[in-house]
Coordinates of C-alpha atoms and ligand atoms in Angstrom, one line a residue:
X1 CA 167.7 73.3 69.4
X2 CA 168.8 69.9 70.5
X3 CA 167.2 68.4 73.5
X4 CA 167.9 64.7 73.5
X5 CA 171.2 63.1 73.0
X6 CA 171.0 59.8 71.2
X7 CA 172.9 56.8 72.6
X8 CA 171.6 54.3 70.2
X9 CA 169.5 54.3 67.0
X10 CA 166.3 56.0 67.6
X11 CA 162.9 54.5 66.8
X12 CA 162.0 55.5 63.3
X13 CA 159.2 57.7 62.4
X14 CA 156.7 56.2 60.0
X15 CA 154.5 57.8 57.4
X16 CA 152.4 54.7 57.1
X17 CA 148.7 54.6 57.8
X18 CA 147.0 52.8 60.7
X19 CA 143.5 51.7 61.6
X20 CA 140.7 51.9 59.1
X21 CA 142.6 54.1 56.7
X22 CA 142.7 52.9 53.2
X23 CA 143.9 56.3 52.0
X24 CA 146.7 58.2 53.7
X25 CA 146.6 61.8 54.8
X26 CA 147.2 63.2 51.4
X27 CA 144.2 61.4 50.0
X28 CA 141.9 62.4 52.9
X29 CA 143.1 66.0 52.8
X30 CA 141.9 66.5 49.2
X31 CA 138.5 65.0 50.1
X32 CA 138.2 67.3 53.1
X33 CA 139.2 70.5 51.2
X34 CA 136.3 70.0 48.9
X35 CA 133.9 70.5 51.8
X36 CA 135.6 72.4 54.5
X37 CA 133.9 71.8 57.7
X38 CA 134.5 72.9 61.3
X39 CA 135.4 70.6 64.2
X40 CA 133.9 70.9 67.7
X41 CA 135.2 69.8 71.1
X42 CA 133.7 70.3 74.5
X43 CA 135.6 71.2 77.7
X44 CA 134.5 69.3 80.8
X45 CA 135.9 69.7 84.3
X46 CA 134.4 69.5 87.8
X47 CA 131.1 67.9 86.9
X48 CA 129.1 71.2 86.9
X49 CA 129.9 73.6 84.1
X50 CA 131.8 76.8 83.3
X51 CA 130.1 79.0 85.8
X52 CA 131.1 78.8 89.4
X53 CA 127.6 78.6 90.7
X54 CA 126.5 75.8 88.3
X55 CA 126.6 73.4 91.2
X56 CA 123.7 75.3 92.9
X57 CA 121.3 75.2 90.0
X58 CA 118.0 73.4 90.9
X59 CA 118.3 71.0 87.9
X60 CA 121.9 70.0 88.9
X61 CA 122.8 67.2 91.3
X62 CA 125.2 69.0 93.7
X63 CA 127.0 65.6 94.2
X64 CA 128.2 65.6 90.6
X65 CA 131.6 66.8 91.8
X66 CA 132.6 63.2 92.3
X67 CA 130.2 61.5 89.9
X68 CA 131.8 59.4 87.1
X69 CA 128.2 58.8 85.9
X70 CA 127.7 62.4 85.2
X71 CA 131.0 62.7 83.3
X72 CA 130.0 59.7 81.2
X73 CA 126.6 61.3 80.6
X74 CA 128.2 64.5 79.3
X75 CA 130.5 62.6 77.1
X76 CA 127.7 60.6 75.6
X77 CA 125.7 63.8 75.0
X78 CA 128.7 65.3 73.1
X79 CA 129.1 62.0 71.1
X80 CA 125.4 62.2 70.2
X81 CA 126.3 65.6 68.7
X82 CA 129.2 64.1 66.8
X83 CA 131.8 66.2 68.5
X84 CA 135.3 65.4 67.5
X85 CA 136.6 65.4 71.0
X86 CA 136.1 66.3 74.7
X87 CA 138.8 67.8 76.8
X88 CA 139.5 67.3 80.5
X89 CA 141.8 70.0 81.9
X90 CA 144.0 69.1 84.9
X91 CA 145.0 71.1 87.9
X92 CA 146.5 68.9 90.6
X93 CA 146.0 71.2 93.6
X94 CA 143.1 72.7 95.6
X95 CA 142.8 76.4 95.5
X96 CA 140.1 79.1 95.7
X97 CA 137.2 79.9 97.9
X98 CA 135.8 76.4 98.7
X99 CA 133.5 78.0 101.2
X100 CA 131.3 79.1 98.2
X101 CA 132.8 77.7 95.0
X102 CA 133.5 74.3 93.7
X103 CA 137.1 73.8 92.5
X104 CA 137.3 73.7 88.7
X105 CA 139.0 70.3 88.5
X106 CA 137.9 67.4 90.8
X107 CA 138.4 63.8 89.6
X108 CA 141.7 62.7 88.2
X109 CA 141.5 63.1 84.4
X110 CA 143.0 59.8 83.2
X111 CA 140.8 57.7 85.4
X112 CA 137.8 59.7 84.4
X113 CA 138.7 59.2 80.7
X114 CA 139.1 55.5 81.4
X115 CA 135.5 55.4 82.6
X116 CA 134.3 57.5 79.7
X117 CA 136.3 55.4 77.2
X118 CA 134.3 52.3 78.2
X119 CA 130.9 54.0 77.7
X120 CA 131.5 55.8 74.4
X121 CA 132.6 54.6 71.0
X122 CA 133.7 57.5 68.7
X123 CA 134.4 60.8 70.5
X124 CA 138.0 61.8 71.0
X125 CA 139.3 61.9 74.5
X126 CA 141.9 64.6 75.3
X127 CA 143.4 65.3 78.7
X128 CA 146.1 67.6 80.1
X129 CA 149.2 65.9 81.4
X130 CA 151.8 68.3 82.9
X131 CA 155.2 68.1 81.4
X132 CA 156.7 69.7 84.4
X133 CA 155.7 67.3 87.2
X134 CA 155.3 64.0 85.4
X135 CA 158.0 61.5 84.3
X136 CA 157.8 60.8 80.6
X137 CA 157.6 57.0 81.1
X138 CA 154.5 57.4 83.2
X139 CA 152.9 59.8 80.7
X140 CA 153.8 57.5 77.8
X141 CA 152.4 54.4 79.5
X142 CA 149.1 56.0 80.7
X143 CA 148.2 57.8 77.5
X144 CA 149.1 54.8 75.4
X145 CA 147.1 52.4 77.6
X146 CA 144.1 54.8 77.3
X147 CA 144.6 55.0 73.6
X148 CA 144.5 51.2 73.3
X149 CA 141.5 51.0 75.7
X150 CA 139.6 53.5 73.6
X151 CA 140.6 52.0 70.2
X152 CA 142.7 55.0 69.2
X153 CA 140.7 58.0 70.5
X154 CA 143.2 59.7 72.8
X155 CA 144.9 63.1 72.7
X156 CA 147.5 64.5 75.2
X157 CA 147.4 68.2 76.0
X158 CA 151.1 68.6 76.7
X159 CA 151.5 71.8 78.8
X160 CA 153.8 72.9 81.5
X161 CA 152.5 73.7 85.0
X162 CA 152.2 77.4 85.9
X163 CA 151.0 77.5 89.5
X164 CA 153.3 77.3 92.6
X165 CA 150.4 75.6 94.4
X166 CA 150.8 72.7 92.0
X167 CA 154.6 72.6 92.4
X168 CA 154.1 72.5 96.2
X169 CA 152.2 69.3 95.8
X170 CA 155.2 67.7 94.3
X171 CA 157.5 69.1 97.0
X172 CA 159.1 71.4 94.4
X173 CA 159.2 74.9 93.2
X174 CA 158.2 76.1 89.7
X175 CA 161.3 76.0 87.4
X176 CA 162.1 79.2 85.5
X177 CA 160.1 79.4 82.2
X178 CA 163.0 78.6 79.9
X179 CA 163.8 75.4 81.9
X180 CA 160.1 74.5 82.0
X181 CA 159.9 74.6 78.2
X182 CA 163.2 72.8 77.7
X183 CA 161.8 70.0 79.9
X184 CA 158.6 70.1 77.9
X185 CA 160.5 69.5 74.6
X186 CA 162.4 66.6 76.1
X187 CA 159.3 65.1 77.6
X188 CA 157.3 65.2 74.4
X189 CA 160.1 63.8 72.3
X190 CA 160.7 61.0 74.8
X191 CA 157.1 60.1 75.2
X192 CA 156.7 59.8 71.4
X193 CA 159.9 57.8 71.1
X194 CA 158.5 55.4 73.8
X195 CA 155.2 55.2 71.9
X196 CA 157.1 54.1 68.8
X197 CA 159.3 51.6 70.6
X198 CA 157.5 48.6 69.1
X199 CA 157.6 48.5 65.3
X200 CA 154.1 48.2 63.9
X201 CA 154.4 44.5 63.1
X202 CA 156.4 43.5 66.2
X203 CA 153.4 41.8 67.8
X204 CA 153.4 38.5 66.0
X205 CA 150.9 36.5 68.1
X206 CA 151.4 33.3 66.2
X207 CA 149.9 30.7 68.4
X208 CA 150.8 27.9 65.9
X209 CA 154.6 28.7 66.0
X210 CA 154.4 30.0 69.5
X211 CA 156.0 33.3 68.6
X212 CA 154.5 36.1 70.7
X213 CA 156.5 39.0 69.4
X214 CA 159.6 39.8 67.4
X215 CA 162.3 41.1 69.7
X216 CA 164.3 42.5 66.8
X217 CA 161.4 44.9 66.3
X218 CA 161.1 46.0 69.9
X219 CA 164.0 48.3 70.8
X220 CA 165.0 50.4 73.8
X221 CA 165.0 54.1 73.0
X222 CA 167.9 55.0 75.3
X223 CA 167.3 58.7 75.4
X224 CA 168.5 61.1 78.0
X225 CA 168.3 64.9 78.0
X226 CA 169.2 67.6 80.5
X227 CA 166.0 67.0 82.5
X228 CA 164.5 63.6 81.7
X229 CA 165.5 60.2 80.3
X230 CA 164.2 56.7 79.8
X231 CA 165.6 53.4 78.4
X232 CA 162.4 51.9 77.2
X233 CA 160.8 50.1 75.4
X234 CA 157.2 50.3 76.6
X235 CA 155.6 46.9 76.8
X236 CA 152.8 48.1 74.4
X237 CA 152.1 47.6 70.7
X238 CA 150.6 50.4 68.5
X239 CA 147.0 51.5 69.1
X240 CA 144.5 51.7 66.4
X241 CA 145.7 55.2 65.6
X242 CA 149.3 54.3 66.2
X243 CA 149.7 56.6 69.1
X244 CA 147.9 59.5 70.8
X245 CA 147.8 62.9 69.1
X246 CA 149.3 65.9 70.7
X247 CA 147.3 68.9 71.8
X248 CA 148.7 72.2 73.1
X249 CA 147.1 75.2 74.9
X250 CA 148.4 78.6 75.8
X251 CA 151.9 79.5 76.8
X252 CA 152.8 82.5 74.6
X253 CA 155.8 82.4 72.3
X254 CA 157.1 79.2 73.9
X255 CA 153.8 77.6 73.4
X256 CA 153.7 78.6 69.8
X257 CA 157.0 76.8 69.1
X258 CA 155.8 73.7 71.0
X259 CA 152.6 73.7 69.0
X260 CA 154.4 74.3 65.7
X261 CA 156.6 71.3 66.3
X262 CA 154.3 68.7 67.8
X263 CA 150.6 69.7 68.0
X264 CA 147.7 68.5 65.9
X265 CA 145.1 70.4 68.0
X266 CA 145.6 73.8 69.6
X267 CA 143.1 75.1 72.1
X268 CA 143.3 78.9 72.0
X269 CA 141.7 81.6 74.2
X270 CA 141.2 84.5 71.7
X271 CA 138.9 87.3 72.7
X272 CA 138.2 88.7 69.3
X273 CA 137.9 87.4 65.7
X274 CA 141.0 89.4 64.7
X275 CA 143.0 87.9 67.7
X276 CA 141.9 84.4 66.6
X277 CA 142.9 84.9 63.0
X278 CA 146.3 86.2 64.2
X279 CA 146.8 83.3 66.5
X280 CA 145.8 80.8 63.9
X281 CA 148.1 82.2 61.2
X282 CA 151.0 82.4 63.7
X283 CA 150.5 78.7 64.5
X284 CA 150.4 77.8 60.9
X285 CA 153.6 79.7 60.3
X286 CA 155.2 78.0 63.3
X287 CA 154.3 74.6 61.9
X288 CA 155.8 75.5 58.5
X289 CA 159.0 76.7 60.2
X290 CA 159.2 73.3 61.9
X291 CA 159.0 71.6 58.5
X292 CA 155.4 70.6 58.7
X293 CA 152.4 71.3 56.4
X294 CA 150.4 74.1 58.1
X295 CA 147.2 72.1 57.5
X296 CA 148.5 69.6 60.0
X297 CA 147.7 71.9 62.8
X298 CA 144.1 72.7 63.8
X299 CA 143.2 75.8 65.8
X300 CA 140.2 75.6 68.2
X301 CA 138.8 78.8 69.6
X302 CA 137.1 78.7 73.0
X303 CA 133.5 79.9 73.3
X304 CA 131.2 79.9 76.3
X305 CA 127.6 79.0 75.4
X306 CA 124.2 79.6 77.0
X307 CA 121.6 78.2 74.8
X308 CA 118.1 79.6 75.4
X309 CA 114.8 80.2 73.5
X310 CA 115.7 83.9 72.9
X311 CA 118.2 86.5 74.0
X312 CA 116.1 87.6 77.0
X313 CA 115.9 84.0 78.3
X314 CA 119.7 83.6 77.7
X315 CA 120.5 86.8 79.7
X316 CA 118.2 85.7 82.5
X317 CA 119.9 82.4 82.7
X318 CA 123.3 84.0 82.8
X319 CA 122.0 86.5 85.5
X320 CA 120.9 83.5 87.6
X321 CA 124.4 81.9 87.2
X322 CA 126.7 85.0 87.5
X323 CA 124.9 87.8 89.3
X324 CA 127.0 87.2 92.4
X325 CA 130.0 88.6 90.4
X326 CA 128.3 91.7 89.2
X327 CA 129.2 94.0 92.1
X328 CA 132.9 93.5 91.3
X329 CA 132.5 93.2 87.6
X330 CA 130.6 96.5 87.1
X331 CA 133.5 98.3 88.7
X332 CA 135.9 96.6 86.2
X333 CA 133.5 97.4 83.4
X334 CA 133.9 101.0 84.3
X335 CA 137.7 100.6 83.9
X336 CA 137.2 98.9 80.6
X337 CA 135.2 101.9 79.3
X338 CA 137.0 104.7 81.2
X339 CA 134.0 105.4 83.4
X340 CA 133.3 105.3 87.1
X341 CA 130.7 102.6 87.7
X342 CA 129.4 100.9 90.8
X343 CA 126.8 98.5 92.0
X344 CA 124.2 101.2 92.2
X345 CA 124.5 101.7 88.4
X346 CA 123.5 98.1 87.6
X347 CA 119.8 98.8 86.9
X348 CA 120.3 101.6 84.4
X349 CA 121.8 101.8 80.9
X350 CA 124.7 104.2 80.4
X351 CA 123.5 107.7 80.0
X352 CA 124.1 109.6 76.7
X353 CA 126.8 111.6 78.5
X354 CA 128.5 108.4 79.7
X355 CA 128.3 106.9 76.2
X356 CA 129.8 110.0 74.7
X357 CA 132.7 109.9 77.3
X358 CA 133.3 106.1 77.1
X359 CA 136.6 104.9 75.5
X360 CA 137.4 101.2 75.2
X361 CA 140.5 100.4 77.1
X362 CA 143.4 99.2 74.9
X363 CA 144.6 97.1 77.8
X364 CA 141.6 94.8 77.5
X365 CA 140.5 93.5 74.0
X366 CA 137.0 92.8 75.4
X367 CA 136.3 96.5 75.9
X368 CA 135.3 97.2 72.3
X369 CA 132.5 94.5 72.5
X370 CA 131.5 95.8 75.9
X371 CA 131.0 99.3 74.6
X372 CA 129.1 97.9 71.6
X373 CA 126.7 96.1 73.9
X374 CA 126.3 99.1 76.1
X375 CA 125.4 101.3 73.1
X376 CA 122.5 99.0 72.3
X377 CA 120.9 100.4 75.4
X378 CA 120.9 97.4 77.8
X379 CA 121.0 98.2 81.5
X380 CA 124.4 97.3 83.0
X381 CA 123.1 94.1 84.6
X382 CA 122.2 92.9 81.1
X383 CA 125.5 94.2 79.7
X384 CA 127.4 92.0 82.1
X385 CA 124.9 89.1 81.4
X386 CA 126.1 89.3 77.8
X387 CA 129.4 87.9 79.1
X388 CA 131.5 90.9 78.2
X389 CA 133.9 90.0 81.0
X390 CA 134.5 86.3 80.5
X391 CA 137.5 84.1 79.8
X392 CA 136.2 83.5 76.3
X393 CA 133.6 85.1 74.0
X394 CA 130.2 84.3 75.5
X395 CA 127.1 83.9 73.5
X396 CA 123.8 83.8 75.3
X397 CA 120.7 83.3 73.2
X398 CA 119.0 81.2 70.6
X399 CA 120.9 78.5 68.9
X400 CA 120.9 80.4 65.6
X401 CA 122.9 83.2 67.2
X402 CA 125.5 80.7 68.4
X403 CA 125.6 79.1 65.0
X404 CA 126.0 82.5 63.3
X405 CA 128.9 83.4 65.5
X406 CA 130.7 80.1 64.8
X407 CA 130.0 80.4 61.1
X408 CA 131.4 83.9 60.9
X409 CA 134.6 83.0 62.7
X410 CA 135.1 79.8 60.7
X411 CA 134.5 81.5 57.4
X412 CA 136.9 84.3 58.3
X413 CA 139.7 81.7 58.8
X414 CA 139.7 82.6 62.5
X415 CA 139.4 79.0 63.6
X416 CA 139.4 75.4 62.3
X417 CA 136.8 74.7 65.0
X418 CA 135.7 75.5 68.5
X419 CA 136.1 74.1 72.0
X420 CA 132.8 74.8 73.6
X421 CA 132.4 75.5 77.3
X422 CA 128.8 75.2 78.2
X423 CA 127.5 77.2 81.2
X424 CA 126.0 74.2 82.9
X425 CA 127.0 70.7 81.7
X426 CA 123.8 69.0 82.9
X427 CA 121.6 70.6 80.2
X428 CA 124.0 72.8 78.3
X429 CA 125.6 70.1 76.2
X430 CA 122.3 68.6 75.2
X431 CA 120.9 72.0 74.4
X432 CA 123.9 72.7 72.1
X433 CA 123.6 69.3 70.5
X434 CA 119.8 69.7 69.9
X435 CA 119.9 73.3 68.9
X436 CA 123.2 74.5 67.4
X437 CA 124.5 71.3 65.8
X438 CA 121.5 70.7 63.4
X439 CA 121.8 74.3 62.2
X440 CA 125.5 73.9 61.5
X441 CA 124.8 70.6 59.7
X442 CA 122.0 72.1 57.7
X443 CA 124.4 74.8 56.5
X444 CA 127.0 72.1 55.6
X445 CA 129.4 73.5 58.2
X446 CA 129.6 70.4 60.4
X447 CA 129.6 66.7 59.7
X448 CA 126.5 64.6 60.2
X449 CA 128.3 61.6 61.4
X450 CA 131.8 60.4 62.3
X451 CA 133.7 59.3 59.2
X452 CA 136.3 57.3 61.1
X453 CA 136.9 55.7 64.5
X454 CA 140.1 57.4 65.7
X455 CA 140.8 60.9 66.9
X456 CA 143.6 61.1 64.4
X457 CA 141.0 60.5 61.7
X458 CA 138.5 62.9 63.2
X459 CA 141.1 65.7 63.1
X460 CA 142.4 64.8 59.6
X461 CA 145.9 64.3 61.1
X462 CA 148.6 62.5 59.2
X463 CA 149.7 59.1 60.5
X464 CA 152.6 59.3 62.9
X465 CA 154.4 56.7 64.8
X466 CA 157.3 57.4 67.2
X467 CA 158.9 60.9 67.0
X468 CA 158.4 63.1 64.0
X469 CA 161.9 63.3 62.6
X470 CA 161.0 66.4 60.6
X471 CA 160.8 68.5 63.8
X472 CA 163.8 67.3 65.7
X473 CA 166.4 70.1 65.7
Ligands
FMN1 C1 142.7 76.5 76.5 C2 143.7 76.3 77.6 C3 143.7 75.2 78.4 C4 144.6 75.0 79.4 N1 144.6 73.9 80.2 C5 145.4 73.8 81.2 C6 145.3 72.7 82.1 O1 144.4 71.8 82.0 N2 146.2 72.6 83.1 C7 147.2 73.6 83.3 O2 147.9 73.5 84.3 N3 147.3 74.6 82.5 C8 146.4 74.8 81.4 N4 146.6 75.8 80.6 C9 147.7 76.8 80.8 C10 148.7 76.7 79.8 O3 148.9 75.5 79.2 C11 150.1 77.3 80.1 O4 150.7 76.5 81.0 C12 149.9 78.6 80.7 O5 149.4 79.5 79.7 C13 151.3 79.2 81.3 O6 152.2 79.2 80.4 P1 153.6 80.0 80.6 O7 154.2 79.5 81.9 O8 154.4 79.9 79.4 O9 153.1 81.5 80.8 C14 145.6 76.0 79.6 C15 145.7 77.2 78.8 C16 144.7 77.3 77.8 C17 144.8 78.6 76.9

């Protein structure tokens, strides 16, 4: 597939190393493979947490929705835990039941990351930037500026928009999927070309001779495709990691091809270990098809965490947070198990007859786990409190159970790491950092400190500057 038509020589891709590297990727890779360790990211959002009712918890300031201070506090907590990155999703629209629920994205992510960048030193900063409704020049400029501001810690989650409500905010309609992904390929290639539009040593800064920069090493990119174009160059030299790394999330077969070509980090939403293993191996194969080393792509599985002193305390906390959903969810639980269930059933476990009749629905991969929990004899309120109907696998209980879960998936090659979605940010990140992280470190599964300063280094990603000529097709 060809997306961009060159008018002049394109900025070259470089295999050289930036920042504090003394060894290039190959050297680091062999060091890493001796002690394979997982990586961890945390997803932030509206200032409250994964659960809709987090804003109402007595220990949460309900004004956090617009608080940069709270976002900074969460980032610092994750950095204390040596997380490789934090992730800010984006959804430029207002939707949902604002009468009772806080929207899941509030403050604009790039400005939020700018505030966080100034108050943290090591943690990677990843944000979504839509490839559907942004011009590549703006994306290139903003992400590169943030990358320079943070000394090389930025990642761009390059995804297309999917919601007509977002399209309406740009006075547009959602393009057909094929067009959306064509535009995505053009945007990513163009952004990377703009990032590489200054050769690494173009910024001379020789005060004695008076030479500021070498114009021979700063070139327009002159790229135009079917959907976007830009002349360039950007007025920006390389950052300490050269340029931001690319992340990708979701998007089925199209997303797989995007990730295979460009992504260093992929945030997946698998429901089961088998699903995660499958997704990870598909991604690795896609990277190989694109001419890359499969180890260049890191797959992160999403998990929802409720850290508590024991299982009972974890379930009680999740009941406090999610009970308002149970009347609807118990009916859906019935559909997952092929049973008729309603609110009145919540206080009792499934009867022996119901258990004998229950069949996990093949339409929902969460059904097998739901039945497994029900067989343990919990009442249905507790079955739901286990998080059997959640966007990601949910673990509610003592730190050791969360660590065991992560270890099992990691050692089964189901993930290179995890993006953690705490139930309530205010105390959930600290609880994970103080409880789960030391166990993983003790087991040799997670690093005790940052080994480098840039996100590229944290992720073990090869140096890249400009477009990756291996994947242009
Ligand atoms: C982990 C994860 C994070 C995502 N983050 C965002 C986001 O921040 N903003 C957004 O608009 N879409 C986000 N998405 C949606 C996907 O990127 C993608 O656009 C969606 O799956 C629709 O793709 P499709 O149009 O090919 O079906 C996310 C998906 C996943 C799995």
